[in-house]
mmCIF file with all atom_site columns, C-alpha atoms in Angstrom:
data_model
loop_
_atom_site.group_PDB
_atom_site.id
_atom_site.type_symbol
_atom_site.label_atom_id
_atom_site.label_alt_id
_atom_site.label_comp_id
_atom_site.label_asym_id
_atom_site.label_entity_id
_atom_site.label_seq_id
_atom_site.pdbx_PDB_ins_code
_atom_site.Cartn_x
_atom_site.Cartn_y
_atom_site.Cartn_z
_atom_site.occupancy
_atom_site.B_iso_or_equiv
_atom_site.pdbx_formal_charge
_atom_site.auth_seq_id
_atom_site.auth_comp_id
_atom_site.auth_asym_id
_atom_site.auth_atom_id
_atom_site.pdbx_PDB_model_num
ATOM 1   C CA . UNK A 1 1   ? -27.499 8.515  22.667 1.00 94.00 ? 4   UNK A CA 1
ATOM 2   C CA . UNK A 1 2   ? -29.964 8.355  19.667 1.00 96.00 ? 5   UNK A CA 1
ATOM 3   C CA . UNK A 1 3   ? -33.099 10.236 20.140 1.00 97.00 ? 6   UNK A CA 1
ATOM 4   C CA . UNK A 1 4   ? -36.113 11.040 17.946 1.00 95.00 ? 7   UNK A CA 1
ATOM 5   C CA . UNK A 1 5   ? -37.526 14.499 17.528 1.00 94.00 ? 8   UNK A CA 1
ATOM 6   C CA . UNK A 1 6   ? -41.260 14.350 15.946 1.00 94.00 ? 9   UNK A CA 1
ATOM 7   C CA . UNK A 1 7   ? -41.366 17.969 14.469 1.00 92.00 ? 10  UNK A CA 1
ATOM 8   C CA . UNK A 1 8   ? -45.079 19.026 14.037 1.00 91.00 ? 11  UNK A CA 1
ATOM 9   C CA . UNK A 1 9   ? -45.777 15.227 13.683 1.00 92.00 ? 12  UNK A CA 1
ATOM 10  C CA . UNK A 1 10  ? -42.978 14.008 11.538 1.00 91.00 ? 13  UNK A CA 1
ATOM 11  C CA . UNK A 1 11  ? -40.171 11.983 13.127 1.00 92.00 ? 14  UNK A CA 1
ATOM 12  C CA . UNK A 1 12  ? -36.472 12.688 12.673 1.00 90.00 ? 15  UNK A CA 1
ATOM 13  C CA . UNK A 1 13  ? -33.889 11.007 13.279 1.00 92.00 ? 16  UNK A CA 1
ATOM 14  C CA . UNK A 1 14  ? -31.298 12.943 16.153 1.00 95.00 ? 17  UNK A CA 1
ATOM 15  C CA . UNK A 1 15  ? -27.934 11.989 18.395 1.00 97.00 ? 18  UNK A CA 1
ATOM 16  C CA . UNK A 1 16  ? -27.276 13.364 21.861 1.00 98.00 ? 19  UNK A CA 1
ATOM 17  C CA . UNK A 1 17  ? -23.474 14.090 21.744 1.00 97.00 ? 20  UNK A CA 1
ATOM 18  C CA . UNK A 1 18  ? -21.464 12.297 25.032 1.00 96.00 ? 21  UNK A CA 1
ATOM 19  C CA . UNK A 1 19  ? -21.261 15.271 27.533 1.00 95.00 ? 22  UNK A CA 1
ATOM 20  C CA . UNK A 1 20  ? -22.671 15.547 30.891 1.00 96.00 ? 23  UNK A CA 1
ATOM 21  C CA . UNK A 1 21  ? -25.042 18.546 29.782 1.00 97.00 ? 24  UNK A CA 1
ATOM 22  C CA . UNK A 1 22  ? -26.220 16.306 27.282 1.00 97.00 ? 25  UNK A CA 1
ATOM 23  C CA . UNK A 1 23  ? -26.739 13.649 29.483 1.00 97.00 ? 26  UNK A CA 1
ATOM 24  C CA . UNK A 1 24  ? -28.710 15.931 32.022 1.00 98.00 ? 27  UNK A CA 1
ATOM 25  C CA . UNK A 1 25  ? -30.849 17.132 28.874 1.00 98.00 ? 28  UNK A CA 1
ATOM 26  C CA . UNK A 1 26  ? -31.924 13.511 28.133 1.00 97.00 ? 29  UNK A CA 1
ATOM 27  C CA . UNK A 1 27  ? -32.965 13.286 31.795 1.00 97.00 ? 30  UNK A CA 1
ATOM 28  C CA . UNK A 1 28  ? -35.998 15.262 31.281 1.00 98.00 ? 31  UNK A CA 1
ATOM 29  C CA . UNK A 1 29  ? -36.762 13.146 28.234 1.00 98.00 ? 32  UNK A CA 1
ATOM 30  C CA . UNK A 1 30  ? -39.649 12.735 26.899 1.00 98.00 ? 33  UNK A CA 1
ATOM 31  C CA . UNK A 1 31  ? -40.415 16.444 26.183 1.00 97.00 ? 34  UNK A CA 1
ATOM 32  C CA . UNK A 1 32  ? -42.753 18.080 24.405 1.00 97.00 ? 35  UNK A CA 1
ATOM 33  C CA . UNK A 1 33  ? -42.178 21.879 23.601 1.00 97.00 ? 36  UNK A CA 1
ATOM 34  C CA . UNK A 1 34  ? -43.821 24.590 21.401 1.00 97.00 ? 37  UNK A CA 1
ATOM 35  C CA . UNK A 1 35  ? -41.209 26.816 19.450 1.00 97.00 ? 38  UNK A CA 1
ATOM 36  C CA . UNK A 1 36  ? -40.551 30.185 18.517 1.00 97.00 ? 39  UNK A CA 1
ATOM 37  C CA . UNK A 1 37  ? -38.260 31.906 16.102 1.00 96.00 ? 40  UNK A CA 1
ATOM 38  C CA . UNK A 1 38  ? -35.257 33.755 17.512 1.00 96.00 ? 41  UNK A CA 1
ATOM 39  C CA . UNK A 1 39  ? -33.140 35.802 14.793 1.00 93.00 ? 42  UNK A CA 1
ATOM 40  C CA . UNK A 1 40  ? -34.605 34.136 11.684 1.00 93.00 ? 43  UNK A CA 1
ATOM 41  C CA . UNK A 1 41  ? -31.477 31.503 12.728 1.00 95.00 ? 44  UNK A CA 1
ATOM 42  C CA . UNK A 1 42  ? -33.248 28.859 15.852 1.00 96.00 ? 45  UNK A CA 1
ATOM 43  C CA . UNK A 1 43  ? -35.870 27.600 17.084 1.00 96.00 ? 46  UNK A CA 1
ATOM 44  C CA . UNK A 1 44  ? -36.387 28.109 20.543 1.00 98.00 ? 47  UNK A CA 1
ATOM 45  C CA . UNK A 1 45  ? -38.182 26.057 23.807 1.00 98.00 ? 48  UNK A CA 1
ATOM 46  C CA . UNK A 1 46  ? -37.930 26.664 27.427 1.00 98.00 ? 49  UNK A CA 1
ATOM 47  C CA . UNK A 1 47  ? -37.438 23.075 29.245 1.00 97.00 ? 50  UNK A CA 1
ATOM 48  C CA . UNK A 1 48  ? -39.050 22.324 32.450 1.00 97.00 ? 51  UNK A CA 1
ATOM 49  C CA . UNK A 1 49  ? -35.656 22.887 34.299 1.00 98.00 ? 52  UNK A CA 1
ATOM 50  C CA . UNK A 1 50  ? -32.264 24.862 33.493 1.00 97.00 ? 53  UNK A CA 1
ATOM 51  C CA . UNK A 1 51  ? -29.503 22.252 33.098 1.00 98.00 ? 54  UNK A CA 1
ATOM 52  C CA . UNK A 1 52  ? -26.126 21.335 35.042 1.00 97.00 ? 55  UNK A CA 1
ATOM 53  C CA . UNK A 1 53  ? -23.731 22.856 32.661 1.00 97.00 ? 56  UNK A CA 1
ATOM 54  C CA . UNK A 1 54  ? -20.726 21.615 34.765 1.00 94.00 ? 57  UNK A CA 1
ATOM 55  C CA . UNK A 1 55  ? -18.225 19.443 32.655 1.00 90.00 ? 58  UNK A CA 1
ATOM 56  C CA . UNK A 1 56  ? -19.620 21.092 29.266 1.00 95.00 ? 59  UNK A CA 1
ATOM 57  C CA . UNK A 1 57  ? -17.805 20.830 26.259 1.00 94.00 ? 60  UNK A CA 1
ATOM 58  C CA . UNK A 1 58  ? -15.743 23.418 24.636 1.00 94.00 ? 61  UNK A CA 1
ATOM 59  C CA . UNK A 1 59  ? -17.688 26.499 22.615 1.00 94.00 ? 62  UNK A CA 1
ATOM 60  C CA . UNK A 1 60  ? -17.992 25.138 19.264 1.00 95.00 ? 63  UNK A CA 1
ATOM 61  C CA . UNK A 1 61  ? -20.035 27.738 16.675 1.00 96.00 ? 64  UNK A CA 1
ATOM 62  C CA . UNK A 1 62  ? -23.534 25.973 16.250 1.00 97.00 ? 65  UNK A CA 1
ATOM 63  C CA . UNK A 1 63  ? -24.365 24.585 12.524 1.00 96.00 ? 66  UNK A CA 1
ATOM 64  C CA . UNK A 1 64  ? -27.561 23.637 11.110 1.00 95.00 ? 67  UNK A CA 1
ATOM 65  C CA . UNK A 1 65  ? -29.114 20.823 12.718 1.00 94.00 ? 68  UNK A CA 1
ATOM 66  C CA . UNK A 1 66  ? -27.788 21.059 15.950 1.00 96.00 ? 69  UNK A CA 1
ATOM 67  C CA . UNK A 1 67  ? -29.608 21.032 19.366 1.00 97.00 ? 70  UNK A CA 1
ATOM 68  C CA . UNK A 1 68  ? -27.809 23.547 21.824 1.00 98.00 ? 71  UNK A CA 1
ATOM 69  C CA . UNK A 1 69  ? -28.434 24.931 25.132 1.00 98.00 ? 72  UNK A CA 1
ATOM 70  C CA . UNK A 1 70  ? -27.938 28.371 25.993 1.00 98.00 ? 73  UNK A CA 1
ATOM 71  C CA . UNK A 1 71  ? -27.197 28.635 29.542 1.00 97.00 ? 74  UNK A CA 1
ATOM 72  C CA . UNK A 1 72  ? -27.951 31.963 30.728 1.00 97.00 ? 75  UNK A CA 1
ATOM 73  C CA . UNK A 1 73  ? -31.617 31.948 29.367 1.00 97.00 ? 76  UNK A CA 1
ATOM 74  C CA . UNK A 1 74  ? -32.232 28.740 30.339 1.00 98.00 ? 77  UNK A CA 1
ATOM 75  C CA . UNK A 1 75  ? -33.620 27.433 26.647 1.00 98.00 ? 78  UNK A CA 1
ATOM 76  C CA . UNK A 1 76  ? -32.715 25.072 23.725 1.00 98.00 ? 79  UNK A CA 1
ATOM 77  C CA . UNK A 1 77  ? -32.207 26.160 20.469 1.00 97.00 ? 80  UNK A CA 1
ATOM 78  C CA . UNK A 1 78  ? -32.377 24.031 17.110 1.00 95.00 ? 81  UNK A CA 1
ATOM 79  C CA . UNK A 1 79  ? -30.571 25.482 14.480 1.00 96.00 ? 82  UNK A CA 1
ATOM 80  C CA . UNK A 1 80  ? -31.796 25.550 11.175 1.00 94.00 ? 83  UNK A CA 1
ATOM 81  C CA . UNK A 1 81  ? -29.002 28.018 10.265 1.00 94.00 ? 84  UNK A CA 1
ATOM 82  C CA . UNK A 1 82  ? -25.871 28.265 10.560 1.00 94.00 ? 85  UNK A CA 1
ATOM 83  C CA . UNK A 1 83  ? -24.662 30.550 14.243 1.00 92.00 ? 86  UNK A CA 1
ATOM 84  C CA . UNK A 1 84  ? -22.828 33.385 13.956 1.00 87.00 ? 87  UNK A CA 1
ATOM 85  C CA . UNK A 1 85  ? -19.386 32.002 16.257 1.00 91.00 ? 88  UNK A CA 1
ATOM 86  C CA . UNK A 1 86  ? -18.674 29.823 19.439 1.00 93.00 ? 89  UNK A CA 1
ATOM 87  C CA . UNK A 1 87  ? -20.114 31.311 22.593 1.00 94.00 ? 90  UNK A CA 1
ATOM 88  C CA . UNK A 1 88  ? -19.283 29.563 26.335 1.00 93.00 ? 91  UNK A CA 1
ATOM 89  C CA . UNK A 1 89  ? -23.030 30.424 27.004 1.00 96.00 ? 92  UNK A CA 1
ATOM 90  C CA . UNK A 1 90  ? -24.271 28.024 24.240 1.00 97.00 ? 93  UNK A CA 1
ATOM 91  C CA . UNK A 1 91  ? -23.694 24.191 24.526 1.00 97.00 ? 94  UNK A CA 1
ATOM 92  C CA . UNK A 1 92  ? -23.979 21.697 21.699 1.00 97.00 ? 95  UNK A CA 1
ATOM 93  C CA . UNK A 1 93  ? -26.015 18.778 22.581 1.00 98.00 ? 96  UNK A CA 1
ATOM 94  C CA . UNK A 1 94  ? -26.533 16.676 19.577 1.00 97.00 ? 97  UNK A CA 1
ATOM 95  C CA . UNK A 1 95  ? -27.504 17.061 16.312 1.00 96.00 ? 98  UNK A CA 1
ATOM 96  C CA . UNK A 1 96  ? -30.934 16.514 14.114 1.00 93.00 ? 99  UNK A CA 1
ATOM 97  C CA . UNK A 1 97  ? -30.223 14.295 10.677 1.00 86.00 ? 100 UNK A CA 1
ATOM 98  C CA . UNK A 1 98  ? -28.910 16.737 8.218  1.00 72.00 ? 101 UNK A CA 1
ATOM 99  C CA . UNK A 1 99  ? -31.591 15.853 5.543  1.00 72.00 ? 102 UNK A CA 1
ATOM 100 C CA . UNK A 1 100 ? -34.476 17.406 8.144  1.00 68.00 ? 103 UNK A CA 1
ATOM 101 C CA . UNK A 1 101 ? -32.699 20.816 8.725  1.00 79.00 ? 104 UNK A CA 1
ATOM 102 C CA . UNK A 1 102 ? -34.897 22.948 6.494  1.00 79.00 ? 105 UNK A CA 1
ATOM 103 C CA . UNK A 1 103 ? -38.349 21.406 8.299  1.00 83.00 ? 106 UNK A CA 1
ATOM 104 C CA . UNK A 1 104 ? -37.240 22.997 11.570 1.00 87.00 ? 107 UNK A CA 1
ATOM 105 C CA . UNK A 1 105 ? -37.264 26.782 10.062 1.00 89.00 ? 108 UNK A CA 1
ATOM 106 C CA . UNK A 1 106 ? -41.000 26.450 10.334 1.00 90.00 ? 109 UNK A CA 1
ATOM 107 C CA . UNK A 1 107 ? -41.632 23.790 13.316 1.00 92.00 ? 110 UNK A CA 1
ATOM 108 C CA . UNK A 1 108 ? -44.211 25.212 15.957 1.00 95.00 ? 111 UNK A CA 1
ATOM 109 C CA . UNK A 1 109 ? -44.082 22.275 18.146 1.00 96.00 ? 112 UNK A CA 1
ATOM 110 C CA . UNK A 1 110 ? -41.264 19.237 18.911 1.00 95.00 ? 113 UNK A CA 1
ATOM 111 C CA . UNK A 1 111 ? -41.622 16.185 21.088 1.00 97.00 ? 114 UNK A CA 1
ATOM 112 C CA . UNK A 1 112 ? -38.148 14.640 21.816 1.00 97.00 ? 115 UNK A CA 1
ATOM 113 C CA . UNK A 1 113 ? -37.719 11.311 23.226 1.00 97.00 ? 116 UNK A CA 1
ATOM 114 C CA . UNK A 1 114 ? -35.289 8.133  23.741 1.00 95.00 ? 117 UNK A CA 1
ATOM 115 C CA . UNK A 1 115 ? -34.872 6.650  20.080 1.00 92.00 ? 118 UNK A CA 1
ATOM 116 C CA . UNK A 1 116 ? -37.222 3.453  19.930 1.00 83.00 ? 119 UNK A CA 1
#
């Protein structure tokens, strides 16, 4: 699923990966979230609801760019680093255009929604 992510008022382009955490996530679509810094790695939001994390994809270390869950917080992260290694706790659920990485470092506020 193709999404858009306006960080602090700029669009970017983003794809929901094909799981069924994913496909909860872009239930609660549209969102809008304010962010905070965790580890000088992610950005992190708090969603309205924790997700159904049955069926979720293998651990798979998080890379720049991607949008993740991590279950036992209850909270998305968007990476703007590199992650450390795989964890069961945190699910990949898309990934934010490559060329946009570096603008979510200092992002204090994302709206995500379907991709028009």
């Amino acid at each position: 699923m193709n999404i858009q992510v306006t960080i602090d008022g700029q669009p970017v382009d983003a794809r929901l990966n094909d799981n069924a955490v994913a496909r909860d996530f872009a239930s609660l679509l549209p969102l809008s979230l304010d962010l905070e810094d965790f580890h000088q790695t992610e950005r992190i939001a708090y969603p309205p609801r924790k997700l159904d994390i049955s069926g979720a994809p293998a651990p798979a270390a998080p890379k720049a760019g991607d949008l993740a869950y991590y279950a036992p917080w209850g909270n998305l992260a968007l990476f703007y680093r590199d992650g450390d290694s795989a964890s069961a706790d945190l699910i990949i659920l898309g990934h934010v255009d490559d060329r946009d990485t570096e603008r979510l470092a200092d992002a204090e506020h994302i709206t995500i929604e379907a991709a028009p």
